[in-house]
CSV table of C-alpha atoms in Angstrom, one decimal:
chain,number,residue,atom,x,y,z
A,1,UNK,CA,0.0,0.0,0.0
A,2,UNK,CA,1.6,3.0,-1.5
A,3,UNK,CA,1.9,6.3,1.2
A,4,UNK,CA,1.8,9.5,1.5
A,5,UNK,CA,3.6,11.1,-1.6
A,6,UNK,CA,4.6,14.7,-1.3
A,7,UNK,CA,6.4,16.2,-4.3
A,8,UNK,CA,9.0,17.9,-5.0
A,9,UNK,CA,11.1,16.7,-2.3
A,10,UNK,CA,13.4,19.5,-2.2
A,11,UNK,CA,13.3,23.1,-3.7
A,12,UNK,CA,14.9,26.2,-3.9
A,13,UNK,CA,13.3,29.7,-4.9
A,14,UNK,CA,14.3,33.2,-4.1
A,15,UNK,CA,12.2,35.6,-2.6
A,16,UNK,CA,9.1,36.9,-4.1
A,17,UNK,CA,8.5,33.9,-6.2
A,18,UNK,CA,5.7,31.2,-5.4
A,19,UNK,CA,5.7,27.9,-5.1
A,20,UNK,CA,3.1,25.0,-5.0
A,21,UNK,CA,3.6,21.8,-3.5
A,22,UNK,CA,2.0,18.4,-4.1
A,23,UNK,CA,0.6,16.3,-1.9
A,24,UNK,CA,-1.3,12.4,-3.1
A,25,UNK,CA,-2.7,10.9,0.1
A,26,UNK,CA,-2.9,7.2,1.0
A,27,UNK,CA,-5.7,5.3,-1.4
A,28,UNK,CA,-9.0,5.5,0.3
A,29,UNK,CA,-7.9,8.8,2.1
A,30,UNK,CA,-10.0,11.9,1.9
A,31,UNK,CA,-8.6,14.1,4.8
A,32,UNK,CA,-5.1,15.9,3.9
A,33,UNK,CA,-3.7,18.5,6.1
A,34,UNK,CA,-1.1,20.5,6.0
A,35,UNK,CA,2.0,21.1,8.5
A,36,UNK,CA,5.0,23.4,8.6
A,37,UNK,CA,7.8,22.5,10.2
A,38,UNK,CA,10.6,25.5,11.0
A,39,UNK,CA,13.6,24.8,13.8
A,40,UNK,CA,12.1,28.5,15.4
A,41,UNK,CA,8.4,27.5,15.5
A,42,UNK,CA,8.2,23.8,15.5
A,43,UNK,CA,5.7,21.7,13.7
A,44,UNK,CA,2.7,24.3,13.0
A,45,UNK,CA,-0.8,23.5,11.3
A,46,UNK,CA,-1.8,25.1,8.3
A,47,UNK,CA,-5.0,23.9,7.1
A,48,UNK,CA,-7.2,20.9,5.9
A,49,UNK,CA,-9.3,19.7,3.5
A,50,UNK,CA,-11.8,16.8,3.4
A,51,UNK,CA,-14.0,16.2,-0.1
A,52,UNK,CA,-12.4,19.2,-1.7
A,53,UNK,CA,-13.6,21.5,0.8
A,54,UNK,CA,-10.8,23.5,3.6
A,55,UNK,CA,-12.7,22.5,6.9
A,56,UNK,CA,-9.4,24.4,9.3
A,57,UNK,CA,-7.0,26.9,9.0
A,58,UNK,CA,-4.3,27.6,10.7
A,59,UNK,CA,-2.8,31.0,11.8
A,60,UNK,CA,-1.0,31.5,8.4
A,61,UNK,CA,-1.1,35.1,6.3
A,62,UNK,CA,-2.9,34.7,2.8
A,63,UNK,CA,-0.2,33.8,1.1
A,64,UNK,CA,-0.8,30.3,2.6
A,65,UNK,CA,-3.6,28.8,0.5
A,66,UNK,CA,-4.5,25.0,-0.8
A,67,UNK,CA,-6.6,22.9,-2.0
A,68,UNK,CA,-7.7,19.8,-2.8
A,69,UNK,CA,-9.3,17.9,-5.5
A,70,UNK,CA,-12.0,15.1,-6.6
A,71,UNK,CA,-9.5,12.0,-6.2
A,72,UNK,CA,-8.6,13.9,-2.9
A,73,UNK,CA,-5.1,14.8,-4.2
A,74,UNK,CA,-4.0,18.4,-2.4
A,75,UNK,CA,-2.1,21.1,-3.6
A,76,UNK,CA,-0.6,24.0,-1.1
A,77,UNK,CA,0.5,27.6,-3.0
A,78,UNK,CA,2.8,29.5,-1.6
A,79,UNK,CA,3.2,33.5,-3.1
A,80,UNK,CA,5.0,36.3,-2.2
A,81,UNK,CA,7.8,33.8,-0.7
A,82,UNK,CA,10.2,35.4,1.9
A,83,UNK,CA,12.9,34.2,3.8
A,84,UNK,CA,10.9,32.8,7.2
A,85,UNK,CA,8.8,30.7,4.6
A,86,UNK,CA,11.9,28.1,4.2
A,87,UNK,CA,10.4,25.1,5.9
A,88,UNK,CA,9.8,21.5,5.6
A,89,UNK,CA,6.0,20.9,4.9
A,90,UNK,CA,4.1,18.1,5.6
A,91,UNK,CA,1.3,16.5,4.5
A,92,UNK,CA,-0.5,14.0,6.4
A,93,UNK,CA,-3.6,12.1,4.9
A,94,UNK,CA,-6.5,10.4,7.4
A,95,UNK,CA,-9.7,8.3,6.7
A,96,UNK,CA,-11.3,10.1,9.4
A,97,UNK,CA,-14.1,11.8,8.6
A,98,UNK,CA,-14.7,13.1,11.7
A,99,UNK,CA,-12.5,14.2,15.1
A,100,UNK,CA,-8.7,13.0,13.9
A,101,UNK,CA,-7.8,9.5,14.8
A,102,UNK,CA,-4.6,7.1,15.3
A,103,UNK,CA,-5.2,6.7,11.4
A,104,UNK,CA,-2.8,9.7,10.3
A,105,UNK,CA,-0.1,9.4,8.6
A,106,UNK,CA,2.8,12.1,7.2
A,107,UNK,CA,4.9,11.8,3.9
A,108,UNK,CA,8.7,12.5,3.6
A,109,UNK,CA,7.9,16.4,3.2
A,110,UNK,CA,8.9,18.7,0.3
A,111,UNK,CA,11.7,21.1,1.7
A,112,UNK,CA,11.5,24.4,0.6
A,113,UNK,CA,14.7,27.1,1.0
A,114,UNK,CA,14.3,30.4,-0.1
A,115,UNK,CA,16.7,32.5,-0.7
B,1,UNK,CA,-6.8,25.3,22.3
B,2,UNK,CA,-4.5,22.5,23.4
B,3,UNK,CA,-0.6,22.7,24.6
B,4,UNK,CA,1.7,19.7,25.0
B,5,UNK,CA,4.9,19.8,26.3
B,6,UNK,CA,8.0,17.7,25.9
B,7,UNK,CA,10.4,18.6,29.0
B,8,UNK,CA,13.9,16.3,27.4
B,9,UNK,CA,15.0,18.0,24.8
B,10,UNK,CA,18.3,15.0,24.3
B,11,UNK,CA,17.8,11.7,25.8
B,12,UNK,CA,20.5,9.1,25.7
B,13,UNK,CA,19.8,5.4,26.2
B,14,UNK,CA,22.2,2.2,25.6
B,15,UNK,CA,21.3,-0.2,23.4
B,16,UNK,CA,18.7,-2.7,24.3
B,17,UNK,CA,17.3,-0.8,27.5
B,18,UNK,CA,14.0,0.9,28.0
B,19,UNK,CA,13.4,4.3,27.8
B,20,UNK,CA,10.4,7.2,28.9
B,21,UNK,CA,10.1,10.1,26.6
B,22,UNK,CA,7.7,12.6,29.2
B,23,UNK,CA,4.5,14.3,27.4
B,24,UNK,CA,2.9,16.5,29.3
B,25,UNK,CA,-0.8,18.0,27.3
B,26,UNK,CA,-3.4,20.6,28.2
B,27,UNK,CA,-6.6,21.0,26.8
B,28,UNK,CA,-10.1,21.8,27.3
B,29,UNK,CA,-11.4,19.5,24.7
B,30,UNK,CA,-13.3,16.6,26.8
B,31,UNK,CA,-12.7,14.2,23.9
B,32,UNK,CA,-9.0,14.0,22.8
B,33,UNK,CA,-6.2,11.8,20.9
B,34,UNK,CA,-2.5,11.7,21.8
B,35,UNK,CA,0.0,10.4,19.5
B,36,UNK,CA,3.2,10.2,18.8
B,37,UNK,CA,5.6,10.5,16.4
B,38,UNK,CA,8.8,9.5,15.0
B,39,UNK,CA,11.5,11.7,13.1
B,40,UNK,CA,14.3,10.6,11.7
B,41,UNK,CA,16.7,13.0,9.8
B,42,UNK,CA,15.3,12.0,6.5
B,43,UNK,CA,12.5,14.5,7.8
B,44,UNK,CA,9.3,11.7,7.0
B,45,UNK,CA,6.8,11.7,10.6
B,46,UNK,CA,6.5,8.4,11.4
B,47,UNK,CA,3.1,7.0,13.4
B,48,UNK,CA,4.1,5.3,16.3
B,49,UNK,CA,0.9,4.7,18.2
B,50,UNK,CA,-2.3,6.5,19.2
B,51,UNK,CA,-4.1,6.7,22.6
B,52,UNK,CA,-8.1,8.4,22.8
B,53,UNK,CA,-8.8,10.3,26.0
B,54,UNK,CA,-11.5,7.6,26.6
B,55,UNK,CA,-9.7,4.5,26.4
B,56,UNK,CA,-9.1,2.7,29.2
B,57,UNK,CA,-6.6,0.7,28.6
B,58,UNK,CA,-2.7,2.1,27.8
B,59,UNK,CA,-2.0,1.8,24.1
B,60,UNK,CA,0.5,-0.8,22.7
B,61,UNK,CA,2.2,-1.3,19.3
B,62,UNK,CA,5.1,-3.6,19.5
B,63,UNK,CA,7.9,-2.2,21.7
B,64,UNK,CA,6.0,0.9,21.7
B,65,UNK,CA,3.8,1.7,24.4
B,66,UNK,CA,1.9,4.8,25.9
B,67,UNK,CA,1.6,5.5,30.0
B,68,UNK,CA,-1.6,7.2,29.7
B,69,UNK,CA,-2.3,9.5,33.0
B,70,UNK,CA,-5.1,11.4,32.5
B,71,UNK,CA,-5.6,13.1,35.9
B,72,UNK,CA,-1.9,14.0,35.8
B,73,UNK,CA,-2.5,15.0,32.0
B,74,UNK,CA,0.8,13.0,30.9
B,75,UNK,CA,0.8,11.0,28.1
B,76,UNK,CA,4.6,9.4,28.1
B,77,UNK,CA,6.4,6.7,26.0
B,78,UNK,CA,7.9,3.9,26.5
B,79,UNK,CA,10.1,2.2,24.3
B,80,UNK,CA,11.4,-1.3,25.4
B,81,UNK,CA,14.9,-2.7,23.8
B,82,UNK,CA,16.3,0.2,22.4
B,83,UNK,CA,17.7,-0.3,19.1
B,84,UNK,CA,20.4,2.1,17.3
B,85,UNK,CA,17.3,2.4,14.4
B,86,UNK,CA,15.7,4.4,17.0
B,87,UNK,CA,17.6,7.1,17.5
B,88,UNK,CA,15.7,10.2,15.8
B,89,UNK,CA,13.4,12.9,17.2
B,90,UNK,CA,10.2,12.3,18.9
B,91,UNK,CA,7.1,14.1,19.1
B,92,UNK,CA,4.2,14.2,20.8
B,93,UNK,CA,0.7,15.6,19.6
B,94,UNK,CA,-2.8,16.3,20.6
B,95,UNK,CA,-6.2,16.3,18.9
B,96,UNK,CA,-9.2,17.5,19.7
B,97,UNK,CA,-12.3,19.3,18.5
B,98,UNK,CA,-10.4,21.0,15.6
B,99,UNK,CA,-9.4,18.6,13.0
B,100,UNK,CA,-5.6,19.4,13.4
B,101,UNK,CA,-2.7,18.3,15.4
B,102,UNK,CA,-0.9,20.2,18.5
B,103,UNK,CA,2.6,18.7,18.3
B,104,UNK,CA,5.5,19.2,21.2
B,105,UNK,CA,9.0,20.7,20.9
B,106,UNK,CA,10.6,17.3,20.4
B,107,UNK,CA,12.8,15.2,22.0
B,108,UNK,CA,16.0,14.1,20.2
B,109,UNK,CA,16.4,10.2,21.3
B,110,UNK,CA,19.9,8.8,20.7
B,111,UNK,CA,20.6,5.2,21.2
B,112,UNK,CA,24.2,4.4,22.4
B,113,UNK,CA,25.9,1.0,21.0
């Protein structure tokens, strides 16, 4: 059973650029949520979708957007990069429909530097 | 809104012992899930086990298991037989009404031959 797939894996982009990561859930999934993951802030929650529609959001400006689509397959978008934006994100995939379960589970990440 | 905290920030363990990796969680969410998670440097978050705020019963996944304390609010890990694979980070998260996650600082485990 394939899992979480998050592409690219690594990336480098210079500020003022955008960027858009790709995220393909484990089969059967339709939850996907986002993380970012800095060495200042820690692992923080940036938003969720389930069926295409963004049911939480994080404390992220609007540069910060996603979303997902029919075969549950999410995209996160990125503008205006600056230089705090360099982070690993996550994305983690659930079955859950409901409250969030043991069933979650994260990909490898795409690491993002900006420069 | 929900806080955990993760006191160790290095642990060091030989080979083959047991270790506790302390999770400490606050929340005002009356129906909860604690997990944890492994990191190795390869950056992938690895599921380790799961433990809801109703069950009564400590979870258990191989040599992973969680001491659940509610009334203390401590939701610790206990890995049995260290192995040098296990050396990574280690976090610990919360769930609760909001469909997100409410992870720790970490704690950086290394396993000593």
């Amino acid at each position: 059973k394939a899992g979480v797939t998050q592409t690219p894996r690594y990336l480098i982009k210079t500020r003022g650029q955008q960027v858009t990561l790709s995220c393909s859930p484990i089969s059967g999934h339709r939850s996907v949520s986002w993380y970012q993951q800095t060495p200042g802030q820690g692992l923080q929650f940036l938003f969720e979708y389930f069926s295409e529609t963004q049911r939480n959001k994080g404390n992220f400006p609007g540069r910060f957007s996603g979303r997902q689509f029919s075969n549950s397959r999410s995209e996160m978008n990125v503008s205006t990069l600056e230089l705090g934006d360099s982070a690993l994100y996550l994305c983690a995939s659930s079955r859950s429909e409901r409250k969030v379960t043991g069933e979650l589970f994260f990909g490898e990440g795409s690491r993002l530097t900006v420069l | 809104a929900q806080k955990i905290t993760q006191t160790q920030p290095g642990m060091f363990v030989q080979e083959k012992e047991a270790v506790t990796l302390d999770c400490t969680y606050d929340t005002s969410d009356q129906s909860y899930g604690l997990f944890w998670y492994k990191q190795p440097s390869s950056g992938e978050m690895i599921f380790l086990i799961y433990q809801g705020s109703y069950d009564e019963q400590n979870a258990t996944e191989g040599r992973y298991s969680l001491n659940f304390q509610k009334a203390r609010k401590s939701a610790n890990l206990v890995i049995s037989a260290s192995q040098l694979g296990d050396s990574a980070m280690y976090f610990c998260a919360a769930s609760g009404s909001a469909r997100q996650l409410t992870f720790g600082s970490g704690t950086q485990l290394t396993v000593l031959p």
